[in-house]
mmCIF file of C-alpha atoms in Angstrom:
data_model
loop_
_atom_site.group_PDB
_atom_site.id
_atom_site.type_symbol
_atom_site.label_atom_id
_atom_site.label_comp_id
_atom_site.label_asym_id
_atom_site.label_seq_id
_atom_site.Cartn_x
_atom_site.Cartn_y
_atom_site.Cartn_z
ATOM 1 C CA UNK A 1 0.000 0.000 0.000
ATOM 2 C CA UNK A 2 0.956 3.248 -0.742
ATOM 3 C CA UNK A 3 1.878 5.726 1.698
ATOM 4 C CA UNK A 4 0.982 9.511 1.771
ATOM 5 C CA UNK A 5 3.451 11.894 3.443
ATOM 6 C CA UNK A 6 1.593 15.024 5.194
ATOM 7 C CA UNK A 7 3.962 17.979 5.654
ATOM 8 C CA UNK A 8 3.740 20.803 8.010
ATOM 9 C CA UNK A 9 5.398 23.999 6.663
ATOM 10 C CA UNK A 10 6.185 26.460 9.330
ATOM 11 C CA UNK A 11 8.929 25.223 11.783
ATOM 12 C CA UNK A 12 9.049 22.350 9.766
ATOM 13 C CA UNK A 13 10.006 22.648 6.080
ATOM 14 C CA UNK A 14 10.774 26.394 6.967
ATOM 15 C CA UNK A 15 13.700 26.559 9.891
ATOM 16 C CA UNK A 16 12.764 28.376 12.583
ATOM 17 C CA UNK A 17 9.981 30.915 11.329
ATOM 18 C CA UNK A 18 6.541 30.779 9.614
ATOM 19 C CA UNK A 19 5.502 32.290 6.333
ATOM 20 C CA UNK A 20 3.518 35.182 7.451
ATOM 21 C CA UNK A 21 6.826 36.405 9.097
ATOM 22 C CA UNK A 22 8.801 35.704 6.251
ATOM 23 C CA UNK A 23 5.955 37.986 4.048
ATOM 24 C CA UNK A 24 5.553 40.575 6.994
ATOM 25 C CA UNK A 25 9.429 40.737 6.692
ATOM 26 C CA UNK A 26 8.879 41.818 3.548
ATOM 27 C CA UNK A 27 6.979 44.862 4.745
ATOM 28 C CA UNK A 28 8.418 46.176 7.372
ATOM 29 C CA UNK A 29 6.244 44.047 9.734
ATOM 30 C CA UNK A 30 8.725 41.141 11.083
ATOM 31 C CA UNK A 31 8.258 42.404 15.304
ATOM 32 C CA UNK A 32 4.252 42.499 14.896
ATOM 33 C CA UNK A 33 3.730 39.289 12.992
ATOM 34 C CA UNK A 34 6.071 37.542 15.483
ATOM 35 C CA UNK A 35 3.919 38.599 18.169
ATOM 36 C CA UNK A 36 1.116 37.575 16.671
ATOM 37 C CA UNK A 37 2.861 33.970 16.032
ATOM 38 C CA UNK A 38 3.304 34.164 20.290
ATOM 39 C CA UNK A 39 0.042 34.848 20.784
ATOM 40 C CA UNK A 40 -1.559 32.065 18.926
ATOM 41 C CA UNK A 41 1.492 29.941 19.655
ATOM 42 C CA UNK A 42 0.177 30.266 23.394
ATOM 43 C CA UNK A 43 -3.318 30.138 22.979
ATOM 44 C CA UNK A 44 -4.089 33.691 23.157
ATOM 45 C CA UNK A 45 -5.674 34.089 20.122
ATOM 46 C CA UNK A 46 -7.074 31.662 17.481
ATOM 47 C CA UNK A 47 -6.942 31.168 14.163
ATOM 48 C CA UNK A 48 -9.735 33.476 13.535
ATOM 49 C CA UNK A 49 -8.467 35.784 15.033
ATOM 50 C CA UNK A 50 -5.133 35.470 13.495
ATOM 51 C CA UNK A 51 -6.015 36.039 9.968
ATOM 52 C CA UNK A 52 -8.408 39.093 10.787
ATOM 53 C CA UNK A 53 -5.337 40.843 12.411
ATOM 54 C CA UNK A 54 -2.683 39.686 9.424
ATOM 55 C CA UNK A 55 -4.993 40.760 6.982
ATOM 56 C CA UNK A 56 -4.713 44.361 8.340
ATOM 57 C CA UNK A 57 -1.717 44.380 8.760
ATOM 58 C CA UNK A 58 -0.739 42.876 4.808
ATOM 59 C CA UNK A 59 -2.857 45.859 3.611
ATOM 60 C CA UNK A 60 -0.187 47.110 1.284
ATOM 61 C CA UNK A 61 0.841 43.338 0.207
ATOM 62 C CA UNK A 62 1.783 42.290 -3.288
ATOM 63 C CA UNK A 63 2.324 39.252 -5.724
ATOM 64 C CA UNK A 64 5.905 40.632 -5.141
ATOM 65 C CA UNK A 65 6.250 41.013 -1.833
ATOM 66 C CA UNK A 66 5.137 37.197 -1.646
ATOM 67 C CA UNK A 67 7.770 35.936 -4.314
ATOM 68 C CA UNK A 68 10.205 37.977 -2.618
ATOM 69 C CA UNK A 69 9.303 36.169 0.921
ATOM 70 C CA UNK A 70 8.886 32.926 -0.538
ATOM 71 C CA UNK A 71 12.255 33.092 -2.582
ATOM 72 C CA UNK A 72 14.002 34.304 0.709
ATOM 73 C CA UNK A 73 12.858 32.121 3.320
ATOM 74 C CA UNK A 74 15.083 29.479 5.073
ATOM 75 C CA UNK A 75 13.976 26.702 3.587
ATOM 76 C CA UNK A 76 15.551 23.105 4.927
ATOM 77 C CA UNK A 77 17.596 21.475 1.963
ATOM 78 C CA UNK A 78 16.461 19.125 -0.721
ATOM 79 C CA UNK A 79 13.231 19.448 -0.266
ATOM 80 C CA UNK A 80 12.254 19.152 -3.791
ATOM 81 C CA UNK A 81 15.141 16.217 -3.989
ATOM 82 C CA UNK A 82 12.580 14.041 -0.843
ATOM 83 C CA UNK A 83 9.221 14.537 -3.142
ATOM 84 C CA UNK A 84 10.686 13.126 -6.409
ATOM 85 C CA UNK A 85 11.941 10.051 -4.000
ATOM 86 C CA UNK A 86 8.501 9.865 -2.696
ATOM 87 C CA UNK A 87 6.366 10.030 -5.864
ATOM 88 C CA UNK A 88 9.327 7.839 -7.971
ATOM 89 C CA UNK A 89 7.830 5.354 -5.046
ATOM 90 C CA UNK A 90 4.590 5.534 -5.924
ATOM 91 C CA UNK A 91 3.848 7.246 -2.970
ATOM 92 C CA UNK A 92 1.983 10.879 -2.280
ATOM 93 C CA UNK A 93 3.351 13.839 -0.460
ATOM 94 C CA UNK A 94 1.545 16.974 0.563
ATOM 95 C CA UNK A 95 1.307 20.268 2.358
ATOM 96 C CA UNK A 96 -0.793 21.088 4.862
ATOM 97 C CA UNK A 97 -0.405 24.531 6.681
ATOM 98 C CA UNK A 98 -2.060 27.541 8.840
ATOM 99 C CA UNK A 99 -0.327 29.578 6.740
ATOM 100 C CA UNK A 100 -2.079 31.386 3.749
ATOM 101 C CA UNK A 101 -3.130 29.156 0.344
ATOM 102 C CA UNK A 102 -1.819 31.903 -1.770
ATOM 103 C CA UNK A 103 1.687 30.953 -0.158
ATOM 104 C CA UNK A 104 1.862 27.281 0.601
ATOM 105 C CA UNK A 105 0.527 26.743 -2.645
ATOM 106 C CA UNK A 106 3.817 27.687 -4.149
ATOM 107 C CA UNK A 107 5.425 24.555 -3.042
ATOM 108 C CA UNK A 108 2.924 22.481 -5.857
ATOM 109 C CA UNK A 109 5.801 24.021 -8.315
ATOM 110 C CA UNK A 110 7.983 21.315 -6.282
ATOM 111 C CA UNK A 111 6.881 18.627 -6.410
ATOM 112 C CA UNK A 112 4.012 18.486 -3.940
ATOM 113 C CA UNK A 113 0.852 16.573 -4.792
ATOM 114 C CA UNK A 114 -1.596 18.733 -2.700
ATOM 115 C CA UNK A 115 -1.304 21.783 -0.273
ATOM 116 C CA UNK A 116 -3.084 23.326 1.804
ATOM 117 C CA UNK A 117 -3.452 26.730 3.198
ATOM 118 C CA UNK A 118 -5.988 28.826 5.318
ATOM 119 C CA UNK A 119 -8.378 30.955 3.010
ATOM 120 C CA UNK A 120 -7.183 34.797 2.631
ATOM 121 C CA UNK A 121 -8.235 36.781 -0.079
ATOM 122 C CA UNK A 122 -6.243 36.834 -3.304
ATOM 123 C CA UNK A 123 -3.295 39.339 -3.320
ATOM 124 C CA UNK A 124 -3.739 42.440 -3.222
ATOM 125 C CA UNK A 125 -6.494 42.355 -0.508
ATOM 126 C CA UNK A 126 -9.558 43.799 -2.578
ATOM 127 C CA UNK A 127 -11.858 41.348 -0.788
ATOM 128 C CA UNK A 128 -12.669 40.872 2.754
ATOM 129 C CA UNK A 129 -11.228 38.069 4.865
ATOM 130 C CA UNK A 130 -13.554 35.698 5.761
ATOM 131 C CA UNK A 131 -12.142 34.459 9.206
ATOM 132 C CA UNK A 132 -13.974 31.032 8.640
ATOM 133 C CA UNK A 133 -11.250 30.035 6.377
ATOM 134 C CA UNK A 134 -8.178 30.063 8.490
ATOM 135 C CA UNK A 135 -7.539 26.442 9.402
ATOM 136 C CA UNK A 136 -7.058 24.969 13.203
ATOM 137 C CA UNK A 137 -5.108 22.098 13.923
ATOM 138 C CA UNK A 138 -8.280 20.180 13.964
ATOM 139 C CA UNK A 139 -8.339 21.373 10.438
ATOM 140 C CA UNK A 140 -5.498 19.394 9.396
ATOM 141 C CA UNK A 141 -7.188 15.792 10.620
ATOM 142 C CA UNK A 142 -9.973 16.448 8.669
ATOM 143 C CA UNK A 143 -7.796 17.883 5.627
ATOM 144 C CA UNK A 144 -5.631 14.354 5.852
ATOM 145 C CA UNK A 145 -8.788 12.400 6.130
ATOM 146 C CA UNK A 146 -9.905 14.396 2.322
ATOM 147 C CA UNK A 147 -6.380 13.219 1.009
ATOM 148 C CA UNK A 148 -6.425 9.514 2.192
ATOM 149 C CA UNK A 149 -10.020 9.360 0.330
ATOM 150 C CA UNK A 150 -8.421 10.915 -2.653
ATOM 151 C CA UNK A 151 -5.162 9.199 -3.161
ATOM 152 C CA UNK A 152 -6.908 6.044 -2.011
ATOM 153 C CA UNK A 153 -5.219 5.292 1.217
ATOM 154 C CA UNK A 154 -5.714 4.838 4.883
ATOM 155 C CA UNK A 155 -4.711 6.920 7.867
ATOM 156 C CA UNK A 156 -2.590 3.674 8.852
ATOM 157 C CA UNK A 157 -0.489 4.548 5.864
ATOM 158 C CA UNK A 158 0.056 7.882 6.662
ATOM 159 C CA UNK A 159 3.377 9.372 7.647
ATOM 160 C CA UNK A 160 3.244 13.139 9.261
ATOM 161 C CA UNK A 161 6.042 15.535 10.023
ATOM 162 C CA UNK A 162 5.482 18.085 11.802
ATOM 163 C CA UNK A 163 7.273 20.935 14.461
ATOM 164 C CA UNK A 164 4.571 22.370 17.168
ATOM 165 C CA UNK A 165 1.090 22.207 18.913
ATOM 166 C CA UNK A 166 -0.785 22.693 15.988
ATOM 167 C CA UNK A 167 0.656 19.200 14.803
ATOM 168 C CA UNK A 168 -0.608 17.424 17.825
ATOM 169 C CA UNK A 169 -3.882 16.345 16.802
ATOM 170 C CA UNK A 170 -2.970 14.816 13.809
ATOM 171 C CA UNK A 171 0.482 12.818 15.070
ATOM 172 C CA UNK A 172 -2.118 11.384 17.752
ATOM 173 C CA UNK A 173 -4.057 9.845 14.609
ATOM 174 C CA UNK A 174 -1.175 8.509 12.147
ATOM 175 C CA UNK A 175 1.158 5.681 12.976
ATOM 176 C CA UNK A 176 4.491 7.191 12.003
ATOM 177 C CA UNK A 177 5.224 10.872 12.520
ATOM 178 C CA UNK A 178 8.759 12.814 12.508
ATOM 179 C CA UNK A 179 9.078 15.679 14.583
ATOM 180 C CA UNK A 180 11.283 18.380 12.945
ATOM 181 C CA UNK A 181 13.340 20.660 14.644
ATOM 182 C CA UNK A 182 10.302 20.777 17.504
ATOM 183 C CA UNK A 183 9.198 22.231 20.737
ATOM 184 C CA UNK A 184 8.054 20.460 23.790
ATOM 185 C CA UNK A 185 4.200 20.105 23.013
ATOM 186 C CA UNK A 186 5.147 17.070 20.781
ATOM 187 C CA UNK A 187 7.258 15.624 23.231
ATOM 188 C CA UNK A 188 6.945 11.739 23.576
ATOM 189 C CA UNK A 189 4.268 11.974 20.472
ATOM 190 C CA UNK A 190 6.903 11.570 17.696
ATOM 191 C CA UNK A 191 7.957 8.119 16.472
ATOM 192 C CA UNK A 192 11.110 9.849 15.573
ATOM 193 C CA UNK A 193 12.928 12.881 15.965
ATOM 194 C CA UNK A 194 15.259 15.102 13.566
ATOM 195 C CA UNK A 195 17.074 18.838 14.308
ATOM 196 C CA UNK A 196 19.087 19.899 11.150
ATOM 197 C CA UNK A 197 18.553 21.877 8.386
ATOM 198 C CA UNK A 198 18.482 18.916 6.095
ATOM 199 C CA UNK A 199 14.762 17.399 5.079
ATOM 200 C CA UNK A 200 16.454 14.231 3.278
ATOM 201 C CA UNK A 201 17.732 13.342 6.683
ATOM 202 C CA UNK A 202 14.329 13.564 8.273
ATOM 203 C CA UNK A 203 12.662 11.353 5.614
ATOM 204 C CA UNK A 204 15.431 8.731 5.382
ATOM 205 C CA UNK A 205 14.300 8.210 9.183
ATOM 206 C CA UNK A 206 10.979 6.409 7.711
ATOM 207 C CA UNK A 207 11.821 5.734 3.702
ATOM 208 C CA UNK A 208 12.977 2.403 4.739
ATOM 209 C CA UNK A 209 9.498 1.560 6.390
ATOM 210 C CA UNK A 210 6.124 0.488 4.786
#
């Protein structure tokens, strides 16, 4: 049976920030967005809540600004190099991520067989934000339980990799998960556990099993 590889993006395939810091960074807006990742990091605020306030403060965002943040960003290595080893497998890897669709959705370019973001507008921000759309960590069971039905596996065959809290929910459902470069709320959750900068290293922990 196949196996489908569900990827969390910020911590995990981006070291040590999040993509709405790495966009905010792009305006000006690194301190305010980081203090918004605290506050939801800590349960202060919720998604909601979250994308209401980023919205105001991206007012002045552009396509640019987002290539610019994307193109920038600390990506681990060989990212693109661990998705043509999983699909040359037959197997599926995806994205899924509180982070905006407009951004994760880059990473389809490669080599990615789904992602998924929360709901902003399009860029620029002509339309409202509809907080509904922002995903929870909840979110991302449900999300994984929409891939399994569409690649035609099981949750038993999936493998998740993920960094924080919002992770927690779904490494409590799958039977293999990696924690990358994470904080204590996944602690004793993980089947294994990678710190590096290096996503090959991080898959070659599972690759082997099936």
């Amino acid at each position: 049976m196949a196996r489908l590889h569900l990827f969390d993006l910020d911590g995990t395939l981006l070291h040590g920030t999040t993509a709405p810091v790495e966009i905010s960074r792009q305006l000006g807006l690194e301190a305010e967005t980081v203090a918004l990742d605290r506050a939801i990091g800590a349960g202060l605020i919720g998604p909601p809540e979250y994308a209401a306030q980023v919205y105001d403060l991206w007012a002045g965002l552009t396509e640019a600004h987002v290539t610019a943040a994307f193109e920038a960003a600390p990506w681990l290595t060989r990212i693109r190099e661990v998705w043509a080893e999983i699909r040359s497998a037959g197997e599926y890897c995806a994205v899924v991520s509180l982070s905006p669709s407009f951004f994760v959705e880059r990473l389809l370019e490669w080599g990615a067989h789904a992602t998924h973001g929360s709901q902003l507008p399009a860029v620029p921000f002509t339309e409202p934000v509809d907080p509904a759309g922002a995903l929870s960590a909840a979110a991302k069971v449900t999300i994984a339980d929409r891939l399994c039905a569409e690649f035609g596996v099981a949750r038993a065959d999936c493998v998740a990799y993920g960094d924080s809290s919002s992770d927690k929910e779904l490494f409590a459902v799958v039977p293999v998960s990696v924690a990358v470069n994470a904080d204590g709320h996944l602690a004793g959750l993980a089947t294994h556990s990678y710190t590096g900068r290096d996503l090959w290293d991080a898959y070659e922990l599972v690759a082997g099993l099936s």
